[in-house]
Amino acid sequence: MGNALRFLYGHCCKPTTAGDSDSLGPHGVSAATVGVSALARDLFHFEITSQVPEGLDKHVVSSKKAQANWYRKLLEAWKEAKPQPETPEEVARLVVQTLKRHLKADVEGLLAFYGLQLPHPLAQVSAGGPTSLPQGVKFEMQTLPVDPKAVADGDTITVYVSTTDTRESSSVPGEVHMAAVQRSKARAERNYGKADALQKKIVEAGYRVVNVQNEEILARKYRIRLRGIDAPESSMPYGKEAKEELANLVQGKCLRVFVYGEDRYRRCVGDIYCNGLFVQEVMLKKGLAWHYTAYDKRLELETWEKEARAKRVGLWASSNPEMPWEWRKDRREGR
């Protein structure tokens, strides 16, 4: 066995004291090192016993014989790697590269078994936007590519975030993960009725298996309300144009979203960046949204709206465009 593998097994996987038991991960080591050290331990055991770890078959769809083949390949790849992997990201990349010709459901299941993230290139977005979390941000998300049909109007988008994302991976319900594994197995067996029923179960739980470049990814669904702007409703003048502009901006793109909170419709309220562009800025400068001053006092948004007004672009081509919040109020009151 390679020296790095022996070191990881001997130092990361050594028994913990009874007082440490509360911090143990699912493989008997600390949660902080479970991905790297647990795989190192299992490869060490496999080299001695030719046995794969117990419980793995609950996460993957292939047979024990196939699983043994994976561990044989991973053991050889780890020994030959220069430099040998040490971080969770390096180990995940080794797994993906070594098993790239195997079923994606198996590779994802194996990574999930060790708590490792899928190093998916599509999850990366441009470095545009803030370099650190702005004040008031509760969390940041990076989405999978956006379907233009997921744009409801000029200020609302439905997005999906891969469950291999660090924040998401620890909160996926067990029944959802199991349904995703069973769905992959059903599709492999061409039992499409069962696969569709499982997809429905996943969707009802707030998740979906989405296809990205012929790869199926389990993802969590979020509805995003663009913070600080209010676009015309679909049946209002420029409502259609606002929706089309937003769809054109985000379709097929991975978005960076800073979430500040949740509105009464349980939508995440956030700032969205797309390829380095601040989406709200684009919508305001093109005259396709109002600065929503009742909820947002940022001076830059006020400035961008004023610029569009001065140029009479978009909805500002009208002398007295109706404000969407007043339009909604009139409809509620039956006017």
mmCIF file of C-alpha atoms in Angstrom:
data_model
loop_
_atom_site.group_PDB
_atom_site.id
_atom_site.type_symbol
_atom_site.label_atom_id
_atom_site.label_comp_id
_atom_site.label_asym_id
_atom_site.label_seq_id
_atom_site.Cartn_x
_atom_site.Cartn_y
_atom_site.Cartn_z
ATOM 1 C CA MET A 1 0.000 0.000 0.000
ATOM 2 C CA GLY A 2 1.248 3.541 -0.824
ATOM 3 C CA ASN A 3 2.802 5.580 1.972
ATOM 4 C CA ALA A 4 0.111 8.291 1.760
ATOM 5 C CA LEU A 5 -2.655 5.724 2.087
ATOM 6 C CA ARG A 6 -0.913 4.076 5.043
ATOM 7 C CA PHE A 7 -0.399 7.480 6.694
ATOM 8 C CA LEU A 8 -4.055 8.452 6.278
ATOM 9 C CA TYR A 9 -5.238 5.142 7.651
ATOM 10 C CA GLY A 10 -2.873 5.205 10.607
ATOM 11 C CA HIS A 11 -3.422 8.814 11.632
ATOM 12 C CA CYS A 12 -6.890 9.876 10.484
ATOM 13 C CA CYS A 13 -8.602 6.577 11.206
ATOM 14 C CA LYS A 14 -7.098 5.734 14.545
ATOM 15 C CA PRO A 15 -9.676 5.005 17.265
ATOM 16 C CA THR A 16 -11.109 8.006 19.043
ATOM 17 C CA THR A 17 -11.769 8.349 22.728
ATOM 18 C CA ALA A 18 -15.204 7.799 24.155
ATOM 19 C CA GLY A 19 -15.569 11.538 24.696
ATOM 20 C CA ASP A 20 -15.226 12.131 20.969
ATOM 21 C CA SER A 21 -18.066 9.812 19.996
ATOM 22 C CA ASP A 22 -20.562 12.616 19.407
ATOM 23 C CA SER A 23 -18.408 14.055 16.618
ATOM 24 C CA LEU A 24 -17.940 10.823 14.729
ATOM 25 C CA GLY A 25 -19.045 10.586 11.132
ATOM 26 C CA PRO A 26 -20.804 7.555 9.617
ATOM 27 C CA HIS A 27 -17.538 5.681 9.153
ATOM 28 C CA GLY A 28 -16.288 5.998 12.731
ATOM 29 C CA VAL A 29 -13.976 8.973 12.177
ATOM 30 C CA SER A 30 -14.500 12.687 12.684
ATOM 31 C CA ALA A 31 -16.931 14.385 10.311
ATOM 32 C CA ALA A 32 -14.134 16.739 9.192
ATOM 33 C CA THR A 33 -12.029 13.871 7.791
ATOM 34 C CA VAL A 34 -14.653 11.261 6.961
ATOM 35 C CA GLY A 35 -14.315 11.567 3.160
ATOM 36 C CA VAL A 36 -10.571 11.082 2.791
ATOM 37 C CA SER A 37 -9.767 8.917 5.782
ATOM 38 C CA ALA A 38 -12.754 6.576 5.492
ATOM 39 C CA LEU A 39 -11.942 5.756 1.887
ATOM 40 C CA ALA A 40 -8.286 5.248 2.830
ATOM 41 C CA ARG A 41 -9.351 2.842 5.583
ATOM 42 C CA ASP A 42 -11.668 0.913 3.263
ATOM 43 C CA LEU A 43 -8.992 0.625 0.578
ATOM 44 C CA PHE A 44 -6.565 -0.611 3.230
ATOM 45 C CA HIS A 45 -9.066 -3.266 4.315
ATOM 46 C CA PHE A 46 -9.843 -4.191 0.710
ATOM 47 C CA GLU A 47 -6.171 -4.818 -0.046
ATOM 48 C CA ILE A 48 -6.061 -7.252 2.876
ATOM 49 C CA THR A 49 -9.495 -8.895 2.657
ATOM 50 C CA SER A 50 -10.838 -8.153 -0.870
ATOM 51 C CA GLN A 51 -14.088 -7.125 0.860
ATOM 52 C CA VAL A 52 -15.964 -3.909 0.123
ATOM 53 C CA PRO A 53 -17.456 -1.950 3.071
ATOM 54 C CA GLU A 54 -20.811 -2.875 4.552
ATOM 55 C CA GLY A 55 -23.678 -0.575 3.647
ATOM 56 C CA LEU A 56 -22.288 0.545 0.307
ATOM 57 C CA ASP A 57 -24.937 -1.384 -1.638
ATOM 58 C CA LYS A 58 -27.608 0.928 -0.161
ATOM 59 C CA HIS A 59 -26.039 3.830 -2.055
ATOM 60 C CA VAL A 60 -25.194 2.224 -5.424
ATOM 61 C CA VAL A 61 -26.982 0.089 -7.988
ATOM 62 C CA SER A 62 -24.316 -2.372 -9.149
ATOM 63 C CA SER A 63 -23.420 -5.769 -7.706
ATOM 64 C CA LYS A 64 -20.837 -6.645 -5.047
ATOM 65 C CA LYS A 65 -18.629 -8.020 -7.802
ATOM 66 C CA ALA A 66 -18.722 -4.686 -9.616
ATOM 67 C CA GLN A 67 -18.032 -2.859 -6.351
ATOM 68 C CA ALA A 68 -14.934 -4.982 -5.779
ATOM 69 C CA ASN A 69 -13.753 -4.008 -9.246
ATOM 70 C CA TRP A 70 -14.078 -0.325 -8.344
ATOM 71 C CA TYR A 71 -12.010 -0.718 -5.183
ATOM 72 C CA ARG A 72 -9.362 -2.649 -7.104
ATOM 73 C CA LYS A 73 -9.114 0.193 -9.615
ATOM 74 C CA LEU A 74 -9.138 2.882 -6.928
ATOM 75 C CA LEU A 75 -6.415 1.130 -4.962
ATOM 76 C CA GLU A 76 -4.158 1.016 -8.022
ATOM 77 C CA ALA A 77 -4.983 4.591 -9.000
ATOM 78 C CA TRP A 78 -4.216 5.854 -5.503
ATOM 79 C CA LYS A 79 -0.847 4.071 -5.460
ATOM 80 C CA GLU A 80 0.088 5.459 -8.873
ATOM 81 C CA ALA A 81 -1.102 9.039 -8.282
ATOM 82 C CA LYS A 82 1.678 11.631 -8.113
ATOM 83 C CA PRO A 83 1.222 13.498 -5.912
ATOM 84 C CA GLN A 84 -1.121 11.237 -4.003
ATOM 85 C CA PRO A 85 -4.509 12.781 -3.037
ATOM 86 C CA GLU A 86 -4.864 14.297 0.417
ATOM 87 C CA THR A 87 -7.835 16.688 0.341
ATOM 88 C CA PRO A 88 -11.527 15.776 -0.159
ATOM 89 C CA GLU A 89 -11.542 17.539 -3.534
ATOM 90 C CA GLU A 90 -8.451 15.648 -4.724
ATOM 91 C CA VAL A 91 -9.912 12.323 -3.597
ATOM 92 C CA ALA A 92 -13.268 13.052 -5.287
ATOM 93 C CA ARG A 93 -11.494 13.862 -8.552
ATOM 94 C CA LEU A 94 -9.499 10.632 -8.314
ATOM 95 C CA VAL A 95 -12.730 8.641 -7.855
ATOM 96 C CA VAL A 96 -14.483 10.363 -10.771
ATOM 97 C CA GLN A 97 -11.508 10.005 -13.106
ATOM 98 C CA THR A 98 -10.880 6.353 -12.190
ATOM 99 C CA LEU A 99 -14.528 5.317 -12.515
ATOM 100 C CA LYS A 100 -15.506 7.589 -15.413
ATOM 101 C CA ARG A 101 -16.649 4.650 -17.563
ATOM 102 C CA HIS A 102 -18.954 3.286 -14.867
ATOM 103 C CA LEU A 103 -22.597 4.178 -14.179
ATOM 104 C CA LYS A 104 -23.018 7.753 -13.001
ATOM 105 C CA ALA A 105 -25.468 6.578 -10.322
ATOM 106 C CA ASP A 106 -22.723 4.345 -8.917
ATOM 107 C CA VAL A 107 -20.086 7.086 -8.940
ATOM 108 C CA GLU A 108 -22.436 9.570 -7.255
ATOM 109 C CA GLY A 109 -23.536 6.931 -4.750
ATOM 110 C CA LEU A 110 -19.945 6.058 -3.893
ATOM 111 C CA LEU A 111 -19.077 9.728 -3.359
ATOM 112 C CA ALA A 112 -22.191 10.218 -1.232
ATOM 113 C CA PHE A 113 -21.256 7.153 0.861
ATOM 114 C CA TYR A 114 -18.016 8.934 1.819
ATOM 115 C CA GLY A 115 -19.557 12.411 2.071
ATOM 116 C CA LEU A 116 -17.522 13.683 -0.890
ATOM 117 C CA GLN A 117 -18.767 16.317 -3.326
ATOM 118 C CA LEU A 118 -19.001 15.636 -7.041
ATOM 119 C CA PRO A 119 -16.405 17.937 -8.678
ATOM 120 C CA HIS A 120 -18.893 18.993 -11.358
ATOM 121 C CA PRO A 121 -17.432 21.621 -13.742
ATOM 122 C CA LEU A 122 -20.862 23.115 -14.441
ATOM 123 C CA ALA A 123 -21.228 24.124 -10.815
ATOM 124 C CA GLN A 124 -18.483 26.719 -11.292
ATOM 125 C CA VAL A 125 -19.487 30.278 -12.126
ATOM 126 C CA SER A 126 -17.452 33.334 -13.002
ATOM 127 C CA ALA A 127 -15.662 35.226 -10.275
ATOM 128 C CA GLY A 128 -17.758 38.334 -10.930
ATOM 129 C CA GLY A 129 -19.638 39.960 -8.081
ATOM 130 C CA PRO A 130 -18.611 40.314 -4.440
ATOM 131 C CA THR A 131 -15.453 38.509 -3.356
ATOM 132 C CA SER A 132 -16.886 37.933 0.121
ATOM 133 C CA LEU A 133 -20.371 37.604 1.574
ATOM 134 C CA PRO A 134 -22.033 41.041 1.752
ATOM 135 C CA GLN A 135 -23.514 42.150 5.054
ATOM 136 C CA GLY A 136 -26.910 40.612 5.716
ATOM 137 C CA VAL A 137 -26.449 37.562 3.488
ATOM 138 C CA LYS A 138 -27.731 34.390 5.141
ATOM 139 C CA PHE A 139 -26.146 32.019 2.632
ATOM 140 C CA GLU A 140 -24.819 31.777 -0.916
ATOM 141 C CA MET A 141 -25.859 29.243 -3.522
ATOM 142 C CA GLN A 142 -24.446 28.269 -6.904
ATOM 143 C CA THR A 143 -27.027 26.834 -9.238
ATOM 144 C CA LEU A 144 -27.074 24.311 -12.018
ATOM 145 C CA PRO A 145 -27.736 25.737 -15.518
ATOM 146 C CA VAL A 146 -31.102 27.510 -15.605
ATOM 147 C CA ASP A 147 -33.960 26.367 -17.815
ATOM 148 C CA PRO A 148 -35.550 29.455 -19.457
ATOM 149 C CA LYS A 149 -38.974 27.929 -18.741
ATOM 150 C CA ALA A 150 -38.170 28.340 -15.045
ATOM 151 C CA VAL A 151 -38.423 32.133 -15.356
ATOM 152 C CA ALA A 152 -41.908 33.011 -14.070
ATOM 153 C CA ASP A 153 -41.708 36.749 -14.779
ATOM 154 C CA GLY A 154 -39.202 39.593 -14.718
ATOM 155 C CA ASP A 155 -38.274 39.164 -11.057
ATOM 156 C CA THR A 156 -38.794 35.483 -10.168
ATOM 157 C CA ILE A 157 -36.765 32.400 -11.162
ATOM 158 C CA THR A 158 -36.857 28.733 -10.152
ATOM 159 C CA VAL A 159 -33.363 27.276 -9.805
ATOM 160 C CA TYR A 160 -31.820 23.958 -8.801
ATOM 161 C CA VAL A 161 -28.743 23.383 -6.654
ATOM 162 C CA SER A 162 -26.844 20.086 -6.780
ATOM 163 C CA THR A 163 -27.078 18.032 -3.599
ATOM 164 C CA THR A 164 -23.317 17.506 -3.820
ATOM 165 C CA ASP A 165 -22.962 21.171 -2.875
ATOM 166 C CA THR A 166 -21.374 21.516 0.578
ATOM 167 C CA ARG A 167 -24.392 23.218 2.117
ATOM 168 C CA GLU A 168 -26.912 20.830 0.577
ATOM 169 C CA SER A 169 -25.172 17.486 1.022
ATOM 170 C CA SER A 170 -25.735 17.287 4.768
ATOM 171 C CA SER A 171 -29.464 18.040 4.600
ATOM 172 C CA VAL A 172 -30.781 15.697 1.888
ATOM 173 C CA PRO A 173 -33.520 13.512 3.440
ATOM 174 C CA GLY A 174 -32.592 9.842 3.436
ATOM 175 C CA GLU A 175 -35.779 8.870 1.615
ATOM 176 C CA VAL A 176 -34.989 11.344 -1.186
ATOM 177 C CA HIS A 177 -31.485 9.993 -1.682
ATOM 178 C CA MET A 178 -32.797 6.432 -1.631
ATOM 179 C CA ALA A 179 -35.531 7.309 -4.157
ATOM 180 C CA ALA A 180 -32.897 8.807 -6.482
ATOM 181 C CA VAL A 181 -30.774 5.650 -6.298
ATOM 182 C CA GLN A 182 -33.836 3.445 -6.901
ATOM 183 C CA ARG A 183 -34.908 5.651 -9.818
ATOM 184 C CA SER A 184 -31.506 5.273 -11.497
ATOM 185 C CA LYS A 185 -31.747 1.512 -11.052
ATOM 186 C CA ALA A 186 -35.309 1.462 -12.439
ATOM 187 C CA ARG A 187 -34.239 3.436 -15.512
ATOM 188 C CA ALA A 188 -31.287 1.104 -16.041
ATOM 189 C CA GLU A 189 -33.800 -1.761 -16.008
ATOM 190 C CA ARG A 190 -36.116 0.220 -18.345
ATOM 191 C CA ASN A 191 -38.840 0.205 -15.750
ATOM 192 C CA TYR A 192 -39.909 3.728 -16.668
ATOM 193 C CA GLY A 193 -43.227 3.583 -14.822
ATOM 194 C CA LYS A 194 -41.439 2.973 -11.540
ATOM 195 C CA ALA A 195 -38.824 5.604 -12.408
ATOM 196 C CA ASP A 196 -41.540 8.212 -13.049
ATOM 197 C CA ALA A 197 -43.265 7.366 -9.764
ATOM 198 C CA LEU A 198 -39.974 7.798 -7.908
ATOM 199 C CA GLN A 199 -39.317 11.113 -9.662
ATOM 200 C CA LYS A 200 -42.747 12.299 -8.494
ATOM 201 C CA LYS A 201 -41.850 11.349 -4.926
ATOM 202 C CA ILE A 202 -38.576 13.263 -5.223
ATOM 203 C CA VAL A 203 -40.342 16.337 -6.653
ATOM 204 C CA GLU A 204 -42.943 16.342 -3.885
ATOM 205 C CA ALA A 205 -40.091 16.531 -1.378
ATOM 206 C CA GLY A 206 -38.716 19.676 -3.046
ATOM 207 C CA TYR A 207 -36.023 18.000 -5.138
ATOM 208 C CA ARG A 208 -35.649 16.824 -8.715
ATOM 209 C CA VAL A 209 -33.321 14.648 -10.763
ATOM 210 C CA VAL A 210 -32.231 17.025 -13.534
ATOM 211 C CA ASN A 211 -30.342 16.181 -16.702
ATOM 212 C CA VAL A 212 -27.254 18.292 -17.356
ATOM 213 C CA GLN A 213 -25.267 17.418 -20.485
ATOM 214 C CA ASN A 214 -26.576 13.841 -20.403
ATOM 215 C CA GLU A 215 -25.775 13.471 -16.703
ATOM 216 C CA GLU A 216 -28.507 13.039 -14.123
ATOM 217 C CA ILE A 217 -28.024 15.093 -10.954
ATOM 218 C CA LEU A 218 -30.115 15.088 -7.802
ATOM 219 C CA ALA A 219 -30.824 18.742 -7.022
ATOM 220 C CA ARG A 220 -32.820 20.844 -4.579
ATOM 221 C CA LYS A 221 -35.404 23.305 -5.873
ATOM 222 C CA TYR A 222 -35.420 26.993 -4.892
ATOM 223 C CA ARG A 223 -37.664 29.840 -6.022
ATOM 224 C CA ILE A 224 -35.743 33.120 -6.121
ATOM 225 C CA ARG A 225 -37.312 36.585 -5.868
ATOM 226 C CA LEU A 226 -34.862 39.189 -7.164
ATOM 227 C CA ARG A 227 -34.102 41.525 -4.281
ATOM 228 C CA GLY A 228 -34.774 45.229 -4.641
ATOM 229 C CA ILE A 229 -36.668 45.300 -7.934
ATOM 230 C CA ASP A 230 -40.272 44.859 -9.034
ATOM 231 C CA ALA A 231 -40.895 43.966 -12.673
ATOM 232 C CA PRO A 232 -44.201 44.475 -14.509
ATOM 233 C CA GLU A 233 -46.616 41.578 -14.092
ATOM 234 C CA SER A 234 -47.064 39.339 -17.137
ATOM 235 C CA SER A 235 -50.355 40.971 -18.189
ATOM 236 C CA MET A 236 -49.021 44.516 -17.722
ATOM 237 C CA PRO A 237 -47.301 46.571 -20.439
ATOM 238 C CA TYR A 238 -43.666 45.397 -20.724
ATOM 239 C CA GLY A 239 -44.416 42.342 -18.568
ATOM 240 C CA LYS A 240 -43.665 40.006 -21.461
ATOM 241 C CA GLU A 241 -40.508 41.920 -22.382
ATOM 242 C CA ALA A 242 -39.246 41.812 -18.784
ATOM 243 C CA LYS A 243 -39.758 38.057 -18.593
ATOM 244 C CA GLU A 244 -38.022 37.505 -21.941
ATOM 245 C CA GLU A 245 -35.058 39.682 -20.968
ATOM 246 C CA LEU A 246 -34.545 37.817 -17.710
ATOM 247 C CA ALA A 247 -34.863 34.444 -19.475
ATOM 248 C CA ASN A 248 -32.306 35.506 -22.093
ATOM 249 C CA LEU A 249 -29.917 36.617 -19.363
ATOM 250 C CA VAL A 250 -29.965 33.419 -17.321
ATOM 251 C CA GLN A 251 -30.870 30.555 -19.670
ATOM 252 C CA GLY A 252 -28.269 27.817 -19.635
ATOM 253 C CA LYS A 253 -26.171 29.716 -17.103
ATOM 254 C CA CYS A 254 -25.003 28.775 -13.613
ATOM 255 C CA LEU A 255 -25.991 31.565 -11.247
ATOM 256 C CA ARG A 256 -24.430 32.886 -8.082
ATOM 257 C CA VAL A 257 -27.176 33.832 -5.615
ATOM 258 C CA PHE A 258 -26.786 35.718 -2.330
ATOM 259 C CA VAL A 259 -29.844 34.974 -0.200
ATOM 260 C CA TYR A 260 -30.947 37.594 2.345
ATOM 261 C CA GLY A 261 -34.166 36.035 3.557
ATOM 262 C CA GLU A 262 -37.539 34.613 2.592
ATOM 263 C CA ASP A 263 -40.758 36.374 1.569
ATOM 264 C CA ARG A 264 -44.314 35.467 2.534
ATOM 265 C CA TYR A 265 -44.563 33.157 -0.494
ATOM 266 C CA ARG A 266 -41.529 31.190 0.782
ATOM 267 C CA ARG A 267 -39.339 32.433 -2.023
ATOM 268 C CA CYS A 268 -35.681 33.168 -1.310
ATOM 269 C CA VAL A 269 -35.041 36.904 -1.685
ATOM 270 C CA GLY A 270 -31.613 37.428 -3.174
ATOM 271 C CA ASP A 271 -29.118 39.173 -5.419
ATOM 272 C CA ILE A 272 -28.246 37.238 -8.573
ATOM 273 C CA TYR A 273 -25.021 37.304 -10.545
ATOM 274 C CA CYS A 274 -24.727 35.726 -13.988
ATOM 275 C CA ASN A 275 -21.292 35.519 -15.624
ATOM 276 C CA GLY A 276 -20.212 38.435 -13.459
ATOM 277 C CA LEU A 277 -23.241 40.594 -14.313
ATOM 278 C CA PHE A 278 -25.511 41.833 -11.531
ATOM 279 C CA VAL A 279 -28.903 40.808 -12.909
ATOM 280 C CA GLN A 280 -30.921 43.472 -11.069
ATOM 281 C CA GLU A 281 -28.656 46.165 -12.522
ATOM 282 C CA VAL A 282 -29.311 44.918 -16.059
ATOM 283 C CA MET A 283 -33.070 44.838 -15.549
ATOM 284 C CA LEU A 284 -33.158 48.358 -14.103
ATOM 285 C CA LYS A 285 -30.873 49.906 -16.732
ATOM 286 C CA LYS A 286 -32.977 48.418 -19.535
ATOM 287 C CA GLY A 287 -36.117 49.911 -18.062
ATOM 288 C CA LEU A 288 -37.715 46.548 -17.381
ATOM 289 C CA ALA A 289 -38.137 46.856 -13.625
ATOM 290 C CA TRP A 290 -38.739 49.407 -10.896
ATOM 291 C CA HIS A 291 -36.543 49.976 -7.868
ATOM 292 C CA TYR A 292 -38.688 48.436 -5.108
ATOM 293 C CA THR A 293 -38.114 51.204 -2.567
ATOM 294 C CA ALA A 294 -40.613 49.821 -0.061
ATOM 295 C CA TYR A 295 -38.192 46.966 0.646
ATOM 296 C CA ASP A 296 -34.819 48.203 -0.605
ATOM 297 C CA LYS A 297 -33.022 51.517 -0.055
ATOM 298 C CA ARG A 298 -29.812 50.923 -2.011
ATOM 299 C CA LEU A 299 -28.696 54.095 -3.737
ATOM 300 C CA GLU A 300 -27.167 52.285 -6.704
ATOM 301 C CA LEU A 301 -30.535 50.747 -7.607
ATOM 302 C CA GLU A 302 -32.139 54.188 -7.393
ATOM 303 C CA THR A 303 -29.420 55.558 -9.682
ATOM 304 C CA TRP A 304 -29.886 52.817 -12.301
ATOM 305 C CA GLU A 305 -33.628 53.423 -12.397
ATOM 306 C CA LYS A 306 -33.082 57.174 -12.822
ATOM 307 C CA GLU A 307 -30.686 56.521 -15.729
ATOM 308 C CA ALA A 308 -33.329 54.432 -17.510
ATOM 309 C CA ARG A 309 -35.991 57.079 -16.859
ATOM 310 C CA ALA A 310 -33.757 59.791 -18.326
ATOM 311 C CA LYS A 311 -33.142 57.712 -21.460
ATOM 312 C CA ARG A 312 -36.857 56.769 -21.694
ATOM 313 C CA VAL A 313 -35.980 53.110 -22.308
ATOM 314 C CA GLY A 314 -38.273 50.140 -21.699
ATOM 315 C CA LEU A 315 -41.349 50.916 -19.636
ATOM 316 C CA TRP A 316 -40.137 54.524 -19.242
ATOM 317 C CA ALA A 317 -41.101 55.160 -22.869
ATOM 318 C CA SER A 318 -44.586 55.655 -21.419
ATOM 319 C CA SER A 319 -45.279 59.001 -19.811
ATOM 320 C CA ASN A 320 -46.916 57.503 -16.719
ATOM 321 C CA PRO A 321 -46.305 53.736 -16.415
ATOM 322 C CA GLU A 322 -48.346 51.937 -13.772
ATOM 323 C CA MET A 323 -46.390 50.679 -10.787
ATOM 324 C CA PRO A 324 -46.708 46.877 -10.394
ATOM 325 C CA TRP A 325 -47.378 47.027 -6.644
ATOM 326 C CA GLU A 326 -50.274 49.431 -7.269
ATOM 327 C CA TRP A 327 -51.533 47.192 -10.084
ATOM 328 C CA ARG A 328 -51.562 44.182 -7.723
ATOM 329 C CA LYS A 329 -53.300 46.184 -5.001
ATOM 330 C CA ASP A 330 -56.052 47.217 -7.433
ATOM 331 C CA ARG A 331 -56.597 43.607 -8.471
ATOM 332 C CA ARG A 332 -56.809 42.468 -4.831
ATOM 333 C CA GLU A 333 -59.405 45.133 -4.117
ATOM 334 C CA GLY A 334 -61.385 44.297 -7.245
ATOM 335 C CA ARG A 335 -60.850 47.601 -9.009
#
